[in-house]
Structure formats: structure tokens, C-alpha cells
Amino acid sequence: MVVNATELGAEEYYDYIIVGGGTAGCPLGATLSQRYRVLVLERGGLGRGNPNLINQEGFLTNLLNTHAADSPAQPFTSEDGVPNARGRLLGGSSAINAGFYSRADPDFFARSGLPWNLTMVNHSYHWVESQIVFRPTLKTWQSAVRDGLLEAGVTPYNGFTLDHATGTKIGGSTFDPAGRRHSSADLLTHARASNIKVAVHATVERLLLAGSSAVGVLYRDSAGKHHRALMREHGEVILSAGAIGSPQLLLLSGIGPRPYLSSWGIPVSQHLPYVGHFLYDNPRNGITILPSLPLEHSLIQVVGITDEGAYIEAASTVVPFTSPAHSPLFLTVATIISKISGPLSSGFLRLASTDVNVNPVVRFNYLNHPVDVERCVNGTRKIADILKTRALKEFMFSNLFGERDFRFIGPALPLHQTDYPRMADFCRRTVTTIWHYHGGCVVGRVVDRNLRVIGVSSLRVVDGSVFSVSPGTNPQATLMMLGRYFGLKIITERGAHK
Ligand SMILES: Cc1cc2nc3c(=O)[nH]c(=O)nc-3n(C[C@H](O)[C@H](O)[C@H](O)COP(=O)(O)OP(=O)(O)OC[C@H]3O[C@@H](n4cnc5c(N)ncnc54)[C@H](O)[C@@H]3O)c2cc1C
């Protein structure tokens, strides 16, 4: 069912045209294809045979290997000065991420503005989990951080669970026991092959509109040729291009704030003032140490969620480097990080060009809100508590006087953690991303409660851009669930109107 876009006709008709074969787009396409003729258009390729995508050891290398114009991780730096990445391949960001899998918290379902059917939510999570979610085996660093969290009072211990839970737990992973990555692209194996085409290297440039109704999309293949995908009667165009791609495409198609679009010379189809606004990213702060003993590679497998709402996670990375004598050496570094979920600081996205291939200008305004700073200080204090536990002692080095201490790489925590201004300064100086950016097409401002674009018919957005709160510990579980959920919902609603 996967084809190169060059193989498709200049004009073809489908019931559902999904823009973006990413985390939400793949399960959505697989589900809709059970009843309807579906086209999924993905700008990236398959990433086949790239070991950095398949194995968790390649996670960091892949994020750094971004020189090629079509690298699977598309780099961008927000105006805040923080380097970031977007998935650009089938499977989207789920094909380049750290693989941690955890369902959303109950509060998310109450606050997200959607009229959820929780039985269907549960069914949709199960559908994903039965195919691509595994129980990880903890090695040295993850076990130590789990024990450190418990010693530092992040309790109760919830063991292994996919559910959101305050305290310390082991979550699921989309890396299987052999260390091989699974992504939302795997969910396409449950599509009805005769009803779906998944075109890779298909970059959608804009939506095609007739008055205030979407009728199709214009996309370009890798040979530079344009194609039109058009909708059959009662069909829809569904944007699943992610929190950067979906607002960008709405703006390029003339759906957004009128004065802003006019300043770019883009004809206005629908004045929607908040397209690209309410854009959020969950800030990350933490420490990195050089441990006194070698560690295995590990991505996030354990999380501690404190009563104050700080999320503590950890990773250990084996970094190969060449010594002055040119013999390859391996160095392990280990991190403990604290993340804020649902920051109050928000930013916006603006076009940098009318060329869809150029990243928009993005600003998240990390830690602009004093409450976010306070939450960061709480999380960072908890990291300090963990570093003081027995569980972490064995990773310290002895100094000349026989005293044991950590060897930090980069900034160490302030010495006096009760000193709020210093801790707040540490937060602001060291803030970076955990890549959970979301918003830009949020519910109630750009899309309605059924994710239909306000004022435009036959057009929905189904991806992380619709949420003003990122779901759960980490979002991929809920975004895959969302794709399945909306596929089922659309099939049910259409059936009821026959
Ligand atoms: C490095 C990294 C690590 C992460 N780690 C974790 C983790 O461990 N656990 C977790 O839960 N979450 C993690 N996340 C976050 C999570 O992966 C994302 O929030 C989620 O995958 C976003 O899903 P989405 O469907 O909104 O967008 P995406 O999955 O990004 O899908 C968007 C798709 O649309 C395509 N697209 C965009 N524009 C166009 C266009 N014009 N034409 C055609 N196609 C287009 C893109 O190529 C992409 O495939 C991580 C993210 C990153 C980047």
C-alpha cells in the first residue's frame, strides 16, 4: 500500500485525504480504510535500513544527523534559542522519539475540551498497545533512578503500568525486547490494503478550497511534479501534520488571521485569528553526570510524578569518541531530567516563507509565567534530593581528599537549593525541550469539539496541534489513540447519517 508519490496520477479521488503519515495520521488512515478509500500523504520517506532509526542506540545520532535536506529528524531552533526536532518520515515523530509510552491522566480528558467516550478511548489505547507497546527491562541507570525516586519520597511505587499514576512507575516502550523500534507506521499493517494508498515523498503545499469548503490538496512529489488529490462526495481532508505542520498549512491555504495573511499576500479563505497561537512546549531541565562506572544505553523507561506535578525521567547514553591516540573510546553519560507538563507560558508560530519546506518561525516563551518557574524549581529540587540518595552513591567519584561527589557535565545544580532566586536562574539558564510541543490549532479557537476547522466544511485537524495541554507523562500514546478514536468516530457518524 506504500508508494512513492511519483507513481500517483496528476489527479485522483478519495473519500479521506490525510495530510501527514505521522503518529496520529497512520492509525487514522488504517482505521478509515476499513470502510472508505483513503490517501495518506507523507512528505518524508520510509527510513528503511537506517540503523539510527531502528535501534535505540541511534536516538541521539539521528537527532544530530540533520545535514541532508530530507533528514528524518528535521531540525529547528525556536526563537527562544532552544534546538528542537520534527519527525519527517512515515511514522512521524513516533519514528524518531525516545519510545516512552504512557496513557493520559484522567484530568486531561476533563480539560481537553473534547466530548470523549471513555469506553472508546480505552478500546483505542488497547488497539495500539496490543500491536506496538512492550514492557521494558530495566538496566543499571533506570533501576538506580527508580530506587532514588522512591528513596526521595516520590511514592507510591506503581510497578509496571501504562496508566498515568502519581508516584514512581515503569512505563511502556515502543522498543521491543530486542531493542527494535516500532512506530505508528506499524499500525498501517491493520489497514485494508485495497482501500488505502500511503504516498511517501509527497509534500502537501496547500489545501484546495471551494468557497468555505475543502475539496482536496495540492502536493508535490520528489521529482518536483504537482498532483491534486480531490475528495469524493461526503469526504474530508484531515490535517495530521503535527503542531508545526498543521497550523503552517492552514496559514499557507489562507485560513488564519486576515491582516497577517494579507501581509504575506495570501488570499484569505477564512479569517481565524488564533491559527498558530497558543503554541506550547513542555520545558525540560536537569543534570548530566559522568558516572564512575560504565552504563548500558537506556532511553526513558521510568518516571516519577511528584505531588506538585513535576515529572522526573532519566536516560544514559554511550558516546563513542576518538582519543588523541586515535583509538576509539566509549564514554557514558547519564542524565536526570525534570519536565513541566502543561506549562502556562505559551507562544506562537509565524510563517518564515510561503515555501512549505521552510520551517516556520516558532516561539514557545519557555518559563515566562512565574508558576512555570516555580514548578521548575520544585522539579529541580527533587533532582537534588535524588542525587543525595543511597541508590545514586555508587555513581560518584572520590576526590583527592577521599570525599565522594558527582562529576557534572555542563551546569551543576546550585549549591543551596533553598535559594529560590538561584534555582529560578538555573531553570532559566538551562531550559531546553523534551520535544512535546503542541497547540497551534487548539480546540475552541481553531477547531471545534469534533476537531472540525471552524467556518470551513469538510476539514478537520487530528494531531497534537489541537491540544492546549500535552496528554499524560508523554504524548505519543494519546496521539496514536486519537488517530484510532477519530477514525472510529467518523465511521460511526457517517454510518448514522446514511
Ligand atoms: C526527539 C523526540 C523524542 C520524543 N520522545 C517521546 C517519548 O519518548 N514518548 C512520547 O510519548 N513522546 C515523545 N515525543 C513526542 C511525540 O513523539 C510527539 O508529540 C508526537 O509524535 C507528535 O505526533 P503528531 O501526530 O502530532 O505529529 P507527527 O508525528 O510529527 O506527525 C506529523 C507528520 O506530518 C508530516 N508532515 C508535516 N507537514 C507535511 C506536509 N506539508 N505534507 C506532508 N506531510 C507533512 C511529517 O513529516 C510527519 O510525519 C518525542 C518527540 C521527539 C521529536
Coordinates of C-alpha atoms and ligand atoms in Angstrom, one line a residue:
M1 CA 0.0 0.0 0.0
V2 CA 3.0 2.3 0.3
V3 CA 4.0 4.0 -2.9
N4 CA 6.4 6.8 -3.9
A5 CA 4.2 9.8 -4.8
T6 CA 5.8 9.9 -8.3
E7 CA 3.7 6.8 -9.1
L8 CA 0.4 8.5 -8.4
G9 CA -1.7 10.3 -11.1
A10 CA -1.9 14.0 -11.6
E11 CA -5.5 13.9 -10.3
E12 CA -7.1 11.2 -8.1
Y13 CA -10.2 11.0 -6.0
Y14 CA -10.5 9.7 -2.4
D15 CA -13.0 9.7 0.4
Y16 CA -10.5 10.8 3.0
I17 CA -7.2 12.6 2.3
I18 CA -4.9 12.6 5.3
V19 CA -2.0 15.1 5.3
G20 CA 0.9 13.6 7.3
G21 CA 1.6 10.0 7.9
G22 CA 2.7 10.6 11.5
T23 CA 1.8 9.5 15.0
A24 CA -1.9 10.3 14.7
G25 CA -2.2 10.1 10.8
C26 CA -1.2 6.4 10.4
P27 CA -3.7 4.9 12.9
L28 CA -6.4 7.3 11.5
G29 CA -5.7 6.1 7.9
A30 CA -5.6 2.5 8.9
T31 CA -9.0 2.8 10.6
L32 CA -10.8 4.8 8.0
S33 CA -9.6 2.4 5.2
Q34 CA -11.8 -0.3 6.7
R35 CA -14.8 1.4 5.1
Y36 CA -13.5 4.2 2.8
R37 CA -11.0 5.0 0.1
V38 CA -8.1 6.7 1.9
L39 CA -5.0 8.6 0.7
V40 CA -2.2 9.3 3.3
L41 CA 0.3 11.9 2.1
E42 CA 3.7 11.9 3.9
R43 CA 6.4 14.4 3.0
G44 CA 9.2 12.1 4.3
G45 CA 10.4 8.6 3.3
L46 CA 10.4 5.2 4.9
G47 CA 13.7 5.5 6.8
R48 CA 14.2 1.8 5.8
G49 CA 17.6 0.3 6.6
N50 CA 18.7 3.3 8.7
P51 CA 20.1 1.7 11.9
N52 CA 19.8 5.0 13.8
L53 CA 16.1 4.9 13.4
I54 CA 15.7 1.2 14.2
N55 CA 17.8 0.9 17.3
Q56 CA 17.5 2.9 20.5
E57 CA 21.3 3.4 20.5
G58 CA 20.8 5.6 17.4
F59 CA 18.4 8.0 19.1
L60 CA 20.9 10.8 19.7
T61 CA 22.9 10.3 16.5
N62 CA 19.7 10.6 14.5
L63 CA 18.9 13.9 16.1
L64 CA 22.4 15.2 15.3
N65 CA 22.5 13.8 11.7
T66 CA 20.4 16.5 10.1
H67 CA 22.7 17.8 7.3
A68 CA 20.7 16.2 4.5
A69 CA 17.7 18.3 3.2
D70 CA 15.5 15.3 3.8
S71 CA 16.9 14.0 7.2
P72 CA 14.3 12.0 9.1
A73 CA 14.7 14.5 12.0
Q74 CA 14.1 18.0 10.7
P75 CA 15.9 20.4 13.0
F76 CA 14.5 23.8 14.0
T77 CA 15.6 26.3 16.7
S78 CA 12.8 28.3 18.3
E79 CA 13.2 32.0 18.8
D80 CA 13.8 31.1 22.5
G81 CA 17.2 29.8 21.2
V82 CA 16.3 26.1 22.0
P83 CA 17.2 23.5 19.4
N84 CA 14.3 21.2 18.6
A85 CA 13.3 18.5 16.0
R86 CA 10.3 17.4 13.9
G87 CA 9.8 13.9 12.5
R88 CA 10.0 13.8 8.7
L89 CA 9.2 10.2 7.7
L90 CA 6.4 7.6 7.7
G91 CA 5.5 7.2 11.4
G92 CA 6.3 10.9 12.0
S93 CA 7.8 11.9 15.4
S94 CA 6.9 8.4 16.8
A95 CA 9.6 7.1 14.4
I96 CA 12.4 9.3 15.9
N97 CA 11.3 9.6 19.5
A98 CA 12.5 8.1 22.8
G99 CA 9.8 5.4 22.8
F100 CA 8.3 6.0 26.2
Y101 CA 4.6 5.1 26.3
S102 CA 2.1 6.2 28.9
R103 CA -1.6 6.9 28.8
A104 CA -3.1 10.3 29.6
D105 CA -4.1 11.4 33.1
P106 CA -7.9 11.5 33.8
D107 CA -7.6 15.3 34.2
F108 CA -6.6 15.5 30.5
F109 CA -9.9 14.1 29.4
A110 CA -11.8 16.5 31.6
R111 CA -9.8 19.6 30.4
S112 CA -9.1 18.9 26.7
G113 CA -12.5 20.2 25.5
L114 CA -13.5 17.1 23.6
P115 CA -16.6 15.1 24.3
W116 CA -14.7 11.8 24.9
N117 CA -16.4 8.4 25.0
L118 CA -14.1 6.8 27.6
T119 CA -15.1 3.2 26.6
M120 CA -13.9 4.0 23.0
V121 CA -10.8 5.8 24.4
N122 CA -9.9 2.6 26.3
H123 CA -10.6 0.4 23.2
S124 CA -8.4 2.7 21.1
Y125 CA -5.5 2.6 23.5
H126 CA -5.8 -1.2 23.6
W127 CA -5.7 -1.4 19.8
V128 CA -2.4 0.5 19.8
E129 CA -0.9 -1.3 22.8
S130 CA -1.6 -4.9 21.5
Q131 CA 0.5 -4.1 18.4
I132 CA 3.4 -1.9 19.3
V133 CA 3.9 -1.5 23.1
F134 CA 6.3 -3.6 25.2
R135 CA 7.4 -3.9 28.9
P136 CA 11.0 -2.7 29.1
T137 CA 13.7 -4.5 31.1
L138 CA 15.5 -2.0 33.4
K139 CA 19.2 -1.9 33.4
T140 CA 21.6 -0.2 35.8
W141 CA 20.8 3.5 35.4
Q142 CA 17.0 3.2 35.1
S143 CA 16.9 0.9 38.2
A144 CA 19.1 3.3 40.2
V145 CA 16.9 6.3 39.3
R146 CA 13.8 4.3 40.2
D147 CA 15.3 3.4 43.6
G148 CA 16.5 7.0 44.0
L149 CA 13.0 8.3 43.3
L150 CA 11.5 6.1 45.9
E151 CA 14.1 7.0 48.5
A152 CA 13.5 10.7 47.7
G153 CA 9.8 10.2 48.6
V154 CA 8.2 10.0 45.1
T155 CA 5.8 7.3 46.1
P156 CA 3.9 5.0 45.9
Y157 CA 5.7 2.6 43.7
N158 CA 3.3 1.6 41.0
G159 CA 5.4 -1.1 39.3
F160 CA 4.9 -1.5 35.5
T161 CA 1.8 0.2 34.3
L162 CA 0.7 2.0 31.1
D163 CA -1.8 4.1 33.2
H164 CA -0.9 7.6 34.4
A165 CA -0.1 7.4 38.1
T166 CA 1.4 9.8 40.7
G167 CA 4.5 8.2 42.3
T168 CA 7.1 6.1 40.6
K169 CA 6.4 3.7 37.8
I170 CA 7.9 1.8 34.9
G171 CA 6.1 2.8 31.7
G172 CA 5.7 1.0 28.3
S173 CA 8.1 1.3 25.4
T174 CA 7.7 1.2 21.7
F175 CA 11.1 -0.5 21.6
D176 CA 10.7 -4.3 21.7
P177 CA 12.8 -6.6 23.9
A178 CA 15.4 -6.9 21.1
G179 CA 15.7 -3.1 21.1
R180 CA 13.9 -2.6 17.8
R181 CA 11.8 0.4 17.3
H182 CA 8.1 0.2 16.5
S183 CA 6.2 3.3 15.4
S184 CA 2.7 4.4 14.3
A185 CA 3.7 3.3 10.8
D186 CA 3.4 -0.4 12.1
L187 CA -0.3 0.3 12.7
L188 CA -0.8 0.5 8.9
T189 CA -0.5 -3.3 8.8
H190 CA -4.1 -3.3 10.0
A191 CA -5.3 -1.1 7.2
R192 CA -7.5 -2.6 4.4
A193 CA -4.8 -2.7 1.7
S194 CA -7.3 -2.5 -1.2
N195 CA -8.8 0.8 0.2
I196 CA -5.7 2.8 1.1
K197 CA -2.7 4.4 -0.6
V198 CA 0.1 5.8 1.5
A199 CA 2.3 8.1 -0.6
V200 CA 5.8 9.0 0.7
H201 CA 7.8 11.9 -0.6
A202 CA 4.5 13.7 -1.0
T203 CA 4.8 17.3 0.3
V204 CA 1.4 19.0 0.6
E205 CA 1.8 22.6 -0.4
R206 CA -1.7 23.8 0.3
L207 CA -5.4 22.9 0.7
L208 CA -7.7 23.3 -2.2
L209 CA -10.9 25.2 -1.2
A210 CA -14.1 26.0 -3.0
G211 CA -15.7 28.9 -1.1
S212 CA -15.6 27.8 2.5
S213 CA -15.3 24.1 1.9
A214 CA -12.2 22.0 1.5
V215 CA -12.2 20.0 -1.7
G216 CA -8.7 18.5 -1.8
V217 CA -5.0 19.2 -1.6
L218 CA -2.1 20.2 -3.9
Y219 CA 1.1 18.2 -3.3
R220 CA 4.5 17.9 -4.9
D221 CA 6.5 14.7 -5.5
S222 CA 10.2 14.2 -5.2
A223 CA 10.6 14.8 -9.0
G224 CA 9.0 18.3 -8.5
K225 CA 5.8 17.4 -10.2
H226 CA 2.5 18.7 -8.8
H227 CA -0.5 16.4 -8.1
R228 CA -4.1 17.1 -7.0
A229 CA -5.9 14.8 -4.6
L230 CA -9.6 15.6 -4.6
M231 CA -12.4 14.5 -2.4
R232 CA -15.3 12.3 -3.3
E233 CA -18.8 13.3 -2.1
H234 CA -19.1 13.5 1.8
G235 CA -15.4 13.0 2.1
E236 CA -12.9 15.1 4.2
V237 CA -9.4 16.5 4.2
I238 CA -7.8 15.7 7.6
L239 CA -4.6 17.5 8.7
S240 CA -2.4 15.3 10.8
A241 CA 0.8 17.2 10.0
G242 CA 1.7 17.9 13.7
A243 CA 1.9 21.0 15.8
I244 CA 4.2 22.8 13.4
G245 CA 2.9 21.4 10.1
S246 CA -0.9 21.7 10.6
P247 CA -1.0 25.5 11.5
Q248 CA 1.6 26.2 8.8
L249 CA -0.6 24.5 6.2
L250 CA -3.7 26.4 7.3
L251 CA -1.9 29.7 7.0
L252 CA -0.5 28.8 3.6
S253 CA -4.0 27.9 2.5
G254 CA -5.5 31.3 3.5
I255 CA -7.0 30.1 6.8
G256 CA -5.8 32.4 9.6
P257 CA -5.7 36.0 10.9
R258 CA -6.8 38.2 8.0
P259 CA -4.4 41.1 8.4
Y260 CA -1.5 38.7 8.9
L261 CA -2.3 36.6 5.7
S262 CA -2.7 39.8 3.8
S263 CA 0.7 41.0 4.8
W264 CA 2.1 37.9 3.1
G265 CA -0.2 38.4 0.0
I266 CA -2.0 35.2 0.7
P267 CA -5.7 35.3 -0.4
V268 CA -7.9 34.9 2.7
S269 CA -10.3 32.0 2.7
Q270 CA -11.3 32.1 6.3
H271 CA -10.5 34.6 9.0
L272 CA -9.4 32.6 12.0
P273 CA -7.4 34.8 14.4
Y274 CA -5.9 32.1 16.5
V275 CA -4.2 29.8 13.9
G276 CA -0.6 29.4 15.1
H277 CA -1.4 30.9 18.5
F278 CA -1.4 29.0 21.8
L279 CA 1.7 27.0 20.9
Y280 CA 3.3 25.3 23.9
D281 CA 6.3 23.2 24.6
N282 CA 6.9 21.3 27.9
P283 CA 10.2 22.7 29.3
R284 CA 13.0 20.3 30.4
N285 CA 15.8 21.0 32.9
G286 CA 18.2 18.6 34.5
I287 CA 21.7 17.5 35.1
T288 CA 24.2 15.3 33.3
I289 CA 26.9 13.3 35.0
L290 CA 29.9 11.2 34.0
P291 CA 29.2 8.1 36.1
S292 CA 32.0 6.3 37.9
L293 CA 31.1 3.0 36.3
P294 CA 30.2 2.1 32.7
L295 CA 26.5 2.1 32.0
E296 CA 24.4 0.5 29.3
H297 CA 22.5 2.7 26.9
S298 CA 18.9 3.4 28.1
L299 CA 16.2 5.8 27.0
I300 CA 13.3 6.8 29.3
Q301 CA 11.7 3.8 31.0
V302 CA 10.9 5.1 34.5
V303 CA 9.0 8.2 35.6
G304 CA 8.5 9.7 38.9
I305 CA 5.5 12.1 39.2
T306 CA 5.6 14.2 42.3
D307 CA 2.5 15.6 44.2
E308 CA 3.5 19.1 42.9
G309 CA 3.3 17.8 39.3
A310 CA 7.0 17.6 38.4
Y311 CA 7.9 14.7 36.1
I312 CA 11.3 13.1 36.6
E313 CA 12.8 10.9 34.0
A314 CA 16.3 9.6 33.1
A315 CA 18.5 8.3 30.3
S316 CA 22.0 7.0 29.8
T317 CA 23.9 7.4 26.6
V318 CA 27.1 5.7 25.3
V319 CA 29.0 8.3 23.3
P320 CA 31.8 7.0 21.1
F321 CA 34.7 9.4 20.6
T322 CA 38.3 9.2 19.3
S323 CA 41.1 9.8 21.7
P324 CA 44.2 11.8 20.7
A325 CA 45.9 8.4 20.0
H326 CA 43.1 7.7 17.6
S327 CA 41.8 4.6 19.4
P328 CA 38.1 4.7 19.7
L329 CA 36.8 5.1 23.3
F330 CA 33.4 4.9 24.7
L331 CA 32.1 7.3 27.3
T332 CA 28.8 7.0 29.1
V333 CA 26.9 10.0 30.3
A334 CA 23.8 9.8 32.4
T335 CA 21.0 12.3 32.9
I336 CA 18.2 13.0 35.2
I337 CA 15.6 15.5 34.0
S338 CA 12.6 17.2 35.2
K339 CA 9.8 18.3 32.9
I340 CA 6.8 20.5 33.3
S341 CA 3.6 19.1 31.7
G342 CA 1.0 21.7 30.8
P343 CA 3.0 25.0 31.1
L344 CA 1.1 28.2 31.4
S345 CA 3.6 30.0 29.2
S346 CA 2.6 29.9 25.5
G347 CA 4.0 31.2 22.3
F348 CA 3.1 31.3 18.6
L349 CA 4.1 30.3 15.1
R350 CA 4.6 32.6 12.1
L351 CA 5.5 31.8 8.5
A352 CA 9.1 32.3 7.5
S353 CA 8.3 31.7 3.9
T354 CA 5.4 30.7 1.6
D355 CA 7.5 27.6 0.8
V356 CA 6.1 24.7 2.9
N357 CA 9.6 23.2 3.1
V358 CA 10.9 26.1 5.2
N359 CA 10.3 25.7 8.9
P360 CA 8.0 28.4 10.3
V361 CA 9.3 30.8 13.0
V362 CA 8.4 29.3 16.3
R363 CA 8.5 30.8 19.8
F364 CA 7.4 28.9 23.0
N365 CA 8.2 31.6 25.6
Y366 CA 9.6 28.9 28.0
L367 CA 9.2 29.8 31.7
N368 CA 7.7 33.2 31.0
H369 CA 5.0 32.5 33.5
P370 CA 6.0 32.6 37.2
V371 CA 4.0 29.5 38.0
D372 CA 6.1 27.6 35.4
V373 CA 9.3 28.8 37.1
E374 CA 8.0 27.6 40.5
R375 CA 7.2 24.2 39.1
C376 CA 10.7 24.0 37.5
V377 CA 12.3 24.9 40.9
N378 CA 10.3 22.2 42.6
G379 CA 11.3 19.6 40.0
T380 CA 15.0 20.6 40.2
R381 CA 14.9 20.4 44.0
K382 CA 13.6 16.9 43.6
I383 CA 16.5 16.0 41.3
A384 CA 18.8 17.3 44.1
D385 CA 17.0 15.0 46.6
I386 CA 17.5 12.1 44.3
L387 CA 21.3 12.8 43.9
K388 CA 21.5 12.6 47.7
T389 CA 20.1 9.1 47.9
R390 CA 22.0 5.9 48.6
A391 CA 20.8 4.5 45.3
L392 CA 23.0 7.1 43.4
K393 CA 26.1 6.9 45.6
E394 CA 27.9 4.3 43.5
F395 CA 28.0 6.7 40.5
M396 CA 30.1 9.3 42.4
F397 CA 33.9 9.7 42.1
S398 CA 36.3 10.2 45.0
N399 CA 38.3 13.4 45.1
L400 CA 41.9 14.0 46.4
F401 CA 40.6 14.1 50.0
G402 CA 38.7 10.9 49.7
E403 CA 35.3 12.7 49.6
R404 CA 32.8 11.4 47.1
D405 CA 31.0 13.7 44.6
F406 CA 29.4 13.7 41.2
R407 CA 31.2 14.8 38.1
F408 CA 28.8 17.0 36.3
I409 CA 29.0 17.6 32.6
G410 CA 27.5 21.1 32.0
P411 CA 26.0 23.1 34.8
A412 CA 25.8 21.5 38.3
L413 CA 22.8 22.3 40.5
P414 CA 23.1 25.5 42.7
L415 CA 24.8 24.6 46.0
H416 CA 21.9 26.0 48.1
Q417 CA 18.7 24.6 46.8
T418 CA 16.7 26.6 49.3
D419 CA 17.9 29.8 47.5
Y420 CA 14.8 30.4 45.2
P421 CA 16.3 33.1 43.0
R422 CA 19.4 31.0 42.2
M423 CA 17.2 28.0 41.5
A424 CA 15.0 30.1 39.2
D425 CA 18.1 31.4 37.5
F426 CA 19.3 27.8 37.0
C427 CA 15.9 26.9 35.4
R428 CA 16.0 29.9 33.0
R429 CA 19.7 29.3 32.1
T430 CA 19.4 25.6 31.4
V431 CA 15.9 25.2 29.9
T432 CA 15.6 23.0 26.9
T433 CA 12.9 20.9 25.2
I434 CA 11.5 17.4 25.8
W435 CA 10.0 17.7 22.3
H436 CA 6.4 17.7 23.5
Y437 CA 5.4 20.8 21.5
H438 CA 1.6 21.1 21.0
G439 CA -1.1 23.6 20.2
G440 CA -1.4 26.0 17.3
C441 CA -4.8 24.8 16.2
V442 CA -6.4 24.5 19.6
V443 CA -9.9 23.3 20.4
G444 CA -12.4 26.1 20.8
R445 CA -10.2 28.6 18.9
V446 CA -9.3 27.0 15.6
V447 CA -11.2 23.6 15.7
D448 CA -14.5 22.7 17.3
R449 CA -15.1 19.9 19.8
N450 CA -15.2 17.4 16.8
L451 CA -11.9 18.8 15.5
R452 CA -13.6 20.4 12.5
V453 CA -11.9 23.6 11.4
I454 CA -14.2 26.4 12.5
G455 CA -16.0 28.0 9.5
V456 CA -14.6 25.6 6.9
S457 CA -16.5 22.5 6.0
S458 CA -15.0 19.0 5.2
L459 CA -11.8 19.9 7.0
R460 CA -10.5 18.5 10.3
V461 CA -7.3 18.5 12.3
V462 CA -6.3 15.3 14.1
D463 CA -2.9 15.6 15.8
G464 CA -1.1 17.3 18.7
S465 CA -1.8 20.8 17.4
V466 CA -5.4 20.7 18.8
F467 CA -4.4 20.3 22.4
S468 CA -3.5 23.2 24.8
V469 CA -2.3 20.6 27.3
S470 CA 0.0 17.8 26.3
P471 CA -1.5 14.5 27.4
G472 CA 0.0 12.4 30.3
T473 CA 3.6 11.8 31.0
N474 CA 4.5 11.7 27.3
P475 CA 2.1 12.4 24.4
Q476 CA 2.6 9.6 21.8
A477 CA 0.2 7.1 23.5
T478 CA -2.7 9.6 23.4
L479 CA -1.9 10.8 19.8
M480 CA -2.0 7.3 18.5
M481 CA -5.2 6.6 20.4
L482 CA -6.6 9.9 19.0
G483 CA -6.0 8.7 15.4
R484 CA -7.8 5.4 16.0
Y485 CA -10.5 7.1 18.0
F486 CA -11.4 9.7 15.4
G487 CA -11.2 7.0 12.6
L488 CA -13.9 5.0 14.5
K489 CA -15.9 8.1 15.3
I490 CA -16.0 9.3 11.7
I491 CA -17.1 5.8 10.5
T492 CA -19.8 5.7 13.2
E493 CA -21.1 9.2 12.5
R494 CA -21.2 8.7 8.7
G495 CA -23.0 5.3 9.1
A496 CA -25.6 7.0 11.3
H497 CA -26.3 9.7 8.6
K498 CA -26.9 7.2 5.7
Ligands
LIG1 C1 13.1 13.6 19.6 C2 11.8 13.3 20.2 C3 11.6 12.5 21.3 C4 10.4 12.3 21.9 N1 10.2 11.3 22.8 C5 8.9 10.9 23.2 C6 8.7 9.8 24.0 O1 9.6 9.1 24.5 N2 7.4 9.5 24.3 C7 6.3 10.2 23.9 O2 5.2 9.9 24.2 N3 6.5 11.3 23.0 C8 7.8 11.6 22.7 N4 8.0 12.6 21.8 C9 6.8 13.4 21.4 C10 5.9 12.7 20.4 O3 6.7 11.8 19.6 C11 5.2 13.7 19.5 O4 4.5 14.6 20.4 C12 4.2 13.1 18.6 O5 4.8 12.0 17.9 C13 3.5 14.1 17.7 O6 2.6 13.4 16.9 P1 1.7 14.2 15.8 O7 0.9 13.2 15.1 O8 1.1 15.4 16.4 O9 2.9 14.7 14.8 P2 4.0 13.9 14.0 O10 4.1 12.5 14.5 O11 5.2 14.8 14.0 O12 3.4 13.8 12.5 C14 3.3 14.8 11.6 C15 3.6 14.2 10.2 O13 3.2 15.1 9.2 C16 4.2 15.1 8.2 N5 4.0 16.4 7.5 C17 4.2 17.7 8.0 N6 3.9 18.6 7.1 C18 3.6 18.0 6.0 C19 3.3 18.4 4.6 N7 3.2 19.7 4.3 N8 3.0 17.4 3.7 C20 3.0 16.1 4.0 N9 3.4 15.6 5.2 C21 3.6 16.6 6.2 C22 5.5 15.0 8.9 O14 6.6 14.6 8.1 C23 5.1 14.0 10.0 O15 5.4 12.6 9.5 C24 9.2 12.9 21.3 C25 9.4 13.7 20.1 C26 10.6 13.9 19.6 C27 10.8 14.8 18.4

